[in-house]
Coordinates of C-alpha atoms in Angstrom, one line a residue:
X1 CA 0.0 0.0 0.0
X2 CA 1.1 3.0 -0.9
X3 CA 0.1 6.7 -1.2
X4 CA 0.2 8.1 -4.7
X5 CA 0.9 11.8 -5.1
X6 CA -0.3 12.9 -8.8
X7 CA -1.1 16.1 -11.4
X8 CA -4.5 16.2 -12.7
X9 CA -4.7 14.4 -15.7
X10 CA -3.0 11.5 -13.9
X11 CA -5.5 11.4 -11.0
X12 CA -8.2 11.2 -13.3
X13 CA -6.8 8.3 -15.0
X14 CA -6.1 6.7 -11.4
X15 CA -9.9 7.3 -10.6
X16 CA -10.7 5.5 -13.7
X17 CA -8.5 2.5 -12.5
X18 CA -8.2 2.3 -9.5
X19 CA -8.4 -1.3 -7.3
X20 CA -11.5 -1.9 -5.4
X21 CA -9.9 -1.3 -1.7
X22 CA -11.1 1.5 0.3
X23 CA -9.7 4.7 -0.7
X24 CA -9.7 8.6 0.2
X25 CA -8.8 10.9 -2.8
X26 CA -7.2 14.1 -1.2
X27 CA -7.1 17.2 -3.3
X28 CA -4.4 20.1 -1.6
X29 CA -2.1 22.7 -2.6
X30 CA 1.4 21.6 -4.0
X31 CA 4.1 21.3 -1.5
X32 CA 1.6 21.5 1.3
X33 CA 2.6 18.5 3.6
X34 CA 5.0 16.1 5.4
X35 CA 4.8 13.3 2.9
X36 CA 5.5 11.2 5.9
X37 CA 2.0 11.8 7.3
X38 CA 0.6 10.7 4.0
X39 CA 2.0 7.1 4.8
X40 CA 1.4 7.1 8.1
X41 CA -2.3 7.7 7.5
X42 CA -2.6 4.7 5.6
X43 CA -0.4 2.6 7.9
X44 CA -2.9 3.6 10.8
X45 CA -6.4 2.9 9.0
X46 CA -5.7 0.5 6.3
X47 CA -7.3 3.5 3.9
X48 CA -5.8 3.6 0.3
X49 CA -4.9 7.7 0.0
X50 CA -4.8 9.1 -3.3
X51 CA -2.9 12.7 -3.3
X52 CA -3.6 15.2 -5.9
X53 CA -2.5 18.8 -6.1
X54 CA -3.5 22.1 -7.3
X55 CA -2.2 25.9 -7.0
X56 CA -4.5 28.0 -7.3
X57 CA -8.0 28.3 -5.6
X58 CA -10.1 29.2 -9.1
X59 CA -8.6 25.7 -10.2
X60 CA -9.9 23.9 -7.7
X61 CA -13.2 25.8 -8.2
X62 CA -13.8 24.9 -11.3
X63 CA -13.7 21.6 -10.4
X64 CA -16.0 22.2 -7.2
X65 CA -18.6 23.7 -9.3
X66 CA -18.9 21.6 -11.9
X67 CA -19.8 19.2 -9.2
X68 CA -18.5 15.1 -9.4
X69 CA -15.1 16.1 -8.7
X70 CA -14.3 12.5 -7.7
X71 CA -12.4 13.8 -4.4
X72 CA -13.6 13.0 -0.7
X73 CA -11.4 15.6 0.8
X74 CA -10.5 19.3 -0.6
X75 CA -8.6 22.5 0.3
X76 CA -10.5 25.6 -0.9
X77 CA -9.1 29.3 0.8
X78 CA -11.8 31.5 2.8
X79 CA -13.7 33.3 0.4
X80 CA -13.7 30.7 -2.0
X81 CA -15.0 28.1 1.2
X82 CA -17.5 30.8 1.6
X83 CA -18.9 30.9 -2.2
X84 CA -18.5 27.2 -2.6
X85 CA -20.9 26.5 0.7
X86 CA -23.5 28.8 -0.6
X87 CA -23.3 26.5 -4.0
X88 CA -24.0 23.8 -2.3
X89 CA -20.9 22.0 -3.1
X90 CA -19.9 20.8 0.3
X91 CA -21.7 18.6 3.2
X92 CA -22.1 19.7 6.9
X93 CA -19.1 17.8 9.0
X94 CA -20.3 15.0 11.7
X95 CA -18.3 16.1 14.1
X96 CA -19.5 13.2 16.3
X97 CA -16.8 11.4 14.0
X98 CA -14.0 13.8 14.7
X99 CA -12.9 13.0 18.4
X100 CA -9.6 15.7 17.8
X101 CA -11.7 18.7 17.1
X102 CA -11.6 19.8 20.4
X103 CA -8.2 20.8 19.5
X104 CA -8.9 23.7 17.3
X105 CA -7.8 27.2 18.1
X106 CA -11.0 29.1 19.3
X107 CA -9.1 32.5 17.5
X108 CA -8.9 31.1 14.6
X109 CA -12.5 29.4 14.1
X110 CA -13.8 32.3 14.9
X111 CA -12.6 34.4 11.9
X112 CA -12.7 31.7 9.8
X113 CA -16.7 31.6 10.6
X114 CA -16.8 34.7 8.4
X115 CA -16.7 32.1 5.6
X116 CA -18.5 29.2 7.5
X117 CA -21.1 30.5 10.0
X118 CA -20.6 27.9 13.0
X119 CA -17.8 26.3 11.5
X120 CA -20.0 23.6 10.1
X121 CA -18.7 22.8 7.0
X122 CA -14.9 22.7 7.3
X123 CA -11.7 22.6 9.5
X124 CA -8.8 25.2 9.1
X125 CA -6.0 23.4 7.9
X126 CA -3.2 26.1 7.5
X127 CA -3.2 29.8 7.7
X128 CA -0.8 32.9 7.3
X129 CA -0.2 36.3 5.4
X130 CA 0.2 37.6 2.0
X131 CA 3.2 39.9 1.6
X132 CA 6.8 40.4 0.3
X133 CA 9.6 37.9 0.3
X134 CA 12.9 39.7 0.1
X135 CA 16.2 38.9 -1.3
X136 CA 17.9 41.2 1.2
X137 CA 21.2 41.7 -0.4
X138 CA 20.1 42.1 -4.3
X139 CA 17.1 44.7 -3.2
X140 CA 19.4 46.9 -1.2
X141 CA 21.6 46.7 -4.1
X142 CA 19.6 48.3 -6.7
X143 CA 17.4 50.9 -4.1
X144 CA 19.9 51.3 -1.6
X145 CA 19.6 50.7 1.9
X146 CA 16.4 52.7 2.5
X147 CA 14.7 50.4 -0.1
X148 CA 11.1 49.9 2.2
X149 CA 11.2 46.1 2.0
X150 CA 8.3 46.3 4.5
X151 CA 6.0 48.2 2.5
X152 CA 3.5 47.7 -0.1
X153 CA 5.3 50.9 -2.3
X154 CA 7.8 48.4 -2.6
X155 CA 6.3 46.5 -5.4
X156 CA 3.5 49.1 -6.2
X157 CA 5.6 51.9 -6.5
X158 CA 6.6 51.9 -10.3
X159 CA 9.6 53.9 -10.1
X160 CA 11.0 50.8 -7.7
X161 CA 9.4 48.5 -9.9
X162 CA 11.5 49.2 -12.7
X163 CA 14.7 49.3 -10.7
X164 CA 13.8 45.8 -9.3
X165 CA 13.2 44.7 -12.4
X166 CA 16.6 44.1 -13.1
X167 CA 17.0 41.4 -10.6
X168 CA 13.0 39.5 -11.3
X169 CA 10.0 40.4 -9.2
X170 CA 7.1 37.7 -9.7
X171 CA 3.6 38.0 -8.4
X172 CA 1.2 35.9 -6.9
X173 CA -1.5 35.3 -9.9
X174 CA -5.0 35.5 -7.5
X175 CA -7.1 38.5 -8.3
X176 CA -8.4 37.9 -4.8
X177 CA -5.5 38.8 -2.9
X178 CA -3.6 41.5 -5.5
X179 CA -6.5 43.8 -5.9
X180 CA -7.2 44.1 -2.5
X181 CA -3.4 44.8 -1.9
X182 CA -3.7 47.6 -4.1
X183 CA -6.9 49.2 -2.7
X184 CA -5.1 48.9 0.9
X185 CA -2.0 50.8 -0.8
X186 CA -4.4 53.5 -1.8
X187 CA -5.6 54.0 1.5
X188 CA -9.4 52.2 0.3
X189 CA -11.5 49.6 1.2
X190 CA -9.3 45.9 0.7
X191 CA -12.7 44.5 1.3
X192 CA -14.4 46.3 -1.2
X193 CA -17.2 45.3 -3.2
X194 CA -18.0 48.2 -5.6
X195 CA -16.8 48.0 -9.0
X196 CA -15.7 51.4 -8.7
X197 CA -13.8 51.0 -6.1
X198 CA -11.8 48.1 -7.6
X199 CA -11.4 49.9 -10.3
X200 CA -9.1 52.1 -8.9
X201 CA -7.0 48.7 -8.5
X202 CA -6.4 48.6 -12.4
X203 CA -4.2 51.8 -12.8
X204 CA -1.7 50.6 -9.8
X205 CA -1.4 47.4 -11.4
X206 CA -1.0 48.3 -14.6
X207 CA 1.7 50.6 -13.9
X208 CA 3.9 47.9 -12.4
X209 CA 2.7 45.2 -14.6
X210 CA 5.5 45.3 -17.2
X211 CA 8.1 45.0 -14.7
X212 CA 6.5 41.9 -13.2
X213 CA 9.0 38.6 -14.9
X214 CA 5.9 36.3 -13.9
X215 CA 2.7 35.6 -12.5
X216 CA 2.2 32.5 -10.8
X217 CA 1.3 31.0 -7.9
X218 CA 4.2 28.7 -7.0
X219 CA 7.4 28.9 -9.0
X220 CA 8.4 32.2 -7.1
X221 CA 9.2 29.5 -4.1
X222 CA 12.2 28.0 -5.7
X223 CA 13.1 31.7 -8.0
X224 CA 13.3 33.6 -4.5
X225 CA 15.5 30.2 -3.1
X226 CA 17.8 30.4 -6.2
X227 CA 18.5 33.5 -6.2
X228 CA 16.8 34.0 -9.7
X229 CA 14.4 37.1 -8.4
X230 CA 14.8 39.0 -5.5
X231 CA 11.6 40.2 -4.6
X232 CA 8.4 38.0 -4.5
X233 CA 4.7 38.6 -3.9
X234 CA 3.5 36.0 -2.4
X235 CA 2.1 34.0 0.5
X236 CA 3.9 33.7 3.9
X237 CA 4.7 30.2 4.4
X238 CA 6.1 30.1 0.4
X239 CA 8.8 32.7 1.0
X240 CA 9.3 30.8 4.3
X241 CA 10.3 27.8 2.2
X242 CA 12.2 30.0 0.2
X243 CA 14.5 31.5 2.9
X244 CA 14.8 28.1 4.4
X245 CA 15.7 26.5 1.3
X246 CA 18.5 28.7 0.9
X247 CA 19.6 28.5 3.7
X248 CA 20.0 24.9 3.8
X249 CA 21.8 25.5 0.2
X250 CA 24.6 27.9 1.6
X251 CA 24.0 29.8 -1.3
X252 CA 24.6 33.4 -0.1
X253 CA 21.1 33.7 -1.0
X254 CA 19.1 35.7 2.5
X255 CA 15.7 36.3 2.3
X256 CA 13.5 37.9 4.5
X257 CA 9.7 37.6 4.4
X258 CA 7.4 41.0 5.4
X259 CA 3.2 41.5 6.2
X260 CA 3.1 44.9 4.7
X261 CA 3.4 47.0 7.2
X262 CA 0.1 48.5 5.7
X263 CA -1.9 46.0 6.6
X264 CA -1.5 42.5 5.0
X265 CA -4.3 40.2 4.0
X266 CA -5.2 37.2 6.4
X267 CA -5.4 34.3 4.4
X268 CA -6.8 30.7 5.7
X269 CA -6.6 27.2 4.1
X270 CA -9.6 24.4 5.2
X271 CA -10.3 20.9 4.5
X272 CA -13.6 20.2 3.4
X273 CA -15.7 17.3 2.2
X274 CA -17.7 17.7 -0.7
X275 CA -21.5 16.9 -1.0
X276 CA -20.7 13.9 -3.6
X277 CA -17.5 12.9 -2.1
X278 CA -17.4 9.3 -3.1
X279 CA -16.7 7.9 0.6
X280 CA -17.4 10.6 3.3
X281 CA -16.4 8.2 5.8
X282 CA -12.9 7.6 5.0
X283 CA -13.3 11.8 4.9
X284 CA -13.9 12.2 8.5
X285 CA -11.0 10.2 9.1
X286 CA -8.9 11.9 7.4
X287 CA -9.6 14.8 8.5
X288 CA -8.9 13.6 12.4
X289 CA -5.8 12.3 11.4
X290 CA -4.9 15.9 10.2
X291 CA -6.6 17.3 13.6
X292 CA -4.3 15.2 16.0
X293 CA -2.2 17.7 18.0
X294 CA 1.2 15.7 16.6
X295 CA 0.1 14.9 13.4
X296 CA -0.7 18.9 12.6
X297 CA 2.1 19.9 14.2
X298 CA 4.7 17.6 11.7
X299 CA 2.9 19.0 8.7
X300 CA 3.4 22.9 10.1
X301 CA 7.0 21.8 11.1
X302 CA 7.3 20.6 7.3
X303 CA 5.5 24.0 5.8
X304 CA 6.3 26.6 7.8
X305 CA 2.7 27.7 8.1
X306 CA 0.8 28.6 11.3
X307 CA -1.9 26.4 11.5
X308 CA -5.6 26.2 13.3
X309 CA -4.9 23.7 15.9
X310 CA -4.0 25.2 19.3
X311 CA -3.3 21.6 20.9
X312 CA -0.4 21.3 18.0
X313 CA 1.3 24.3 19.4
X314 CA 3.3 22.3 22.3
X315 CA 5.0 20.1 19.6
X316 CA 5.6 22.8 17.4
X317 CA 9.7 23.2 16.4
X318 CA 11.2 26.8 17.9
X319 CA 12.0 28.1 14.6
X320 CA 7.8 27.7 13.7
X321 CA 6.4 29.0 16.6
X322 CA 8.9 31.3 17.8
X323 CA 9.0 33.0 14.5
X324 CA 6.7 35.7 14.6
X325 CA 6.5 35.7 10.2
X326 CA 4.8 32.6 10.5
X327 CA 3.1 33.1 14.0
X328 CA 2.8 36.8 14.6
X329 CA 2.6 38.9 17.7
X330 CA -0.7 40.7 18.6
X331 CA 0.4 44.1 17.0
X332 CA 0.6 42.6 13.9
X333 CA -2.5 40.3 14.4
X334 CA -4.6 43.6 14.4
X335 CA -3.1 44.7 11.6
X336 CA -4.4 41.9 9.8
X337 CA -7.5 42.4 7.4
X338 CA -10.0 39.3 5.6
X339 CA -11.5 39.8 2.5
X340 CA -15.2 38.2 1.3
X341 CA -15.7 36.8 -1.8
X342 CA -17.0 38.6 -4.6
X343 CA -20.4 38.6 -5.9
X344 CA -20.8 36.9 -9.1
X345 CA -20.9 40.5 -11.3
X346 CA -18.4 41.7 -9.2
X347 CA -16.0 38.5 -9.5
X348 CA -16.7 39.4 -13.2
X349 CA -15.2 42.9 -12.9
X350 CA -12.4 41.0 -11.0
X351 CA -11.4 38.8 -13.3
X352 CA -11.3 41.1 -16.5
X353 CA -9.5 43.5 -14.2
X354 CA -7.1 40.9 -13.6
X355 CA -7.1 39.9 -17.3
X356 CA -6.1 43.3 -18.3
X357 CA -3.5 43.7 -16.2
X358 CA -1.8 40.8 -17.1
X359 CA -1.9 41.0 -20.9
X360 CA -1.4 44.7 -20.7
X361 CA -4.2 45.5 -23.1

């Protein structure tokens, strides 16, 4: 028995053939676990686990959406948890079958019940900040020492933009959390839900756009680790990767991960179970698996991501909890905004904004 990790096309085909044991198919972001859990889960419950992976939330929508997705357990983001319960894609939790969720952090299901009134319909998995991972050395080169590598004019301010240029800046391709950035540079709303506010989103981005070597919502992890860019928009535990991995690669490579220090957006990751999920059962146990204080604790170890389970926090490495990038201190915490997901018009606006922006038409 063995846990098989696979892309999309792949997984279908493994759906398609799969042997007639019991199985959980588990859909999550790339890099987003120990893959020791994954074999330990099956050691423990004898369950088959199929792994499949995507990277950005309006991938996995799609597939939400279009309902007969095939997967028993998925990862959707807040706002997108939010749209996707209202559409009926999910099922209410029987939490009489999840004996661990008495280890969730109170803090955290509360703001996540923005998205999920009661926190009925899914557990937070991982959460953390959107904001700038820095290559220290190569940023200070081209602005100086007074480069603000803590503020959103670092990326949004064109005149940096092109200087940065020079050494690769990639962005984060989500609508969701750029546009709001650049409504919270202007001093608006990042919550906004008028089309004239967002709007005034388009002119910032555009500015910049040129100057931006890529958007996309993973390969800035190993750019920012190689030393191939020097400035990253992206999401906290990513950079965090990043620094680490170049560290561990003595490759003269230091980066630094910020929360702007205008206000970054609060991001959170949950596992849910769809309304068709082919075997809801083996569902609930994955998901108390994931919820055991130890077994949470190895996969935020692993990531680098703060995570929704206070009981994990005792078996947390130094360098996780300690760090106040991945776990940060109550000034900061207030300082934190959430954003709610778009009306269907409105996501409409959104995404030709975003369309625009990125073409440069």
């Amino acid at each position: 028995m063995k846990y098989r990790i696979l892309g999309g096309v792949a997984a279908t085909a493994m759906i398609a053939t799969s042997a007639l044991g019991e199985e959980v198919r588990v859909y999550n972001w790339s890099d987003y676990i120990d893959e020791s859990l994954l074999e330990k889960f099956e050691t423990e419950t004898g369950i088959d686990l199929i792994y499949d992976v995507f990277d950005s939330n309006e991938v996995l929508e799609t597939k939400m959406l279009a309902g007969g997705s095939g997967y028993d357990v998925v990862v959707p983001s807040g706002t997108f948890l939010q749209r996707q319960i209202s559409a009926g894609a999910f099922q209410k939790l029987d939490k009489s079958k999840l004996t661990n969720i008495d280890n969730m952090w109170d803090v955290i299901d509360d703001r996540v019940s923005k998205y999920d009134p009661g926190n009925e319909y899914a557990i937070n998995y991982m959460w953390g900040t959107t904001g700038l991972g820095v290559n220290i050395n190569k940023v200070k080169e081209v602005l100086g020492d007074d480069a603000p590598i803590d503020s959103l004019a670092l990326v949004l301010d064109p005149a940096n933009m092109e200087k940065l240029a020079e050494c690769g800046v990639q962005f984060l391709d989500a609508p969701a959390e750029m546009i709001p950035a650049a409504l919270k540079f202007l001093g608006e709303d990042p919550d906004a839900q008028d089309p004239e506010i967002i709007a005034k989103a388009e002119p910032v981005l555009a500015a910049i756009a040129p100057f931006v070597q890529k958007f996309h919502s993973s390969e800035y992890i190993n750019a920012l680790a190689n030393g191939d860019i020097c400035v990253a928009f992206g999401w906290s535990g990513d950079i965090l990767q990043a620094r680490d991995r170049a560290a561990e690669a003595d490759n003269g490579v230091e980066i630094e991960y910020y929360a702007p220090k205008e206000g970054a957006l609060m991001w959170f990751d949950n596992m849910a179970i769809p309304v068709d999920a082919p075997n809801p059962d083996a569902a609930h146990k994955f998901l108390n698996f994931i919820m055991d204080a130890q077994n949470m604790a190895a996969a935020s170890n692993y990531v680098y991501y703060a995570n929704g389970n206070k009981a994990s926090q005792e078996f947390l490495v130094e360098d996780v909890i300690g760090d106040t990038a991945i776990y940060p201190d109550a000034a900061t915490l207030e300082n934190l905004y959430t954003t709610s997901p778009y009306a269907p018009k409105v996501q409409r606006v959104v995404t030709r904004l975003w369309t625009k922006v990125k073409s440069g038409t």
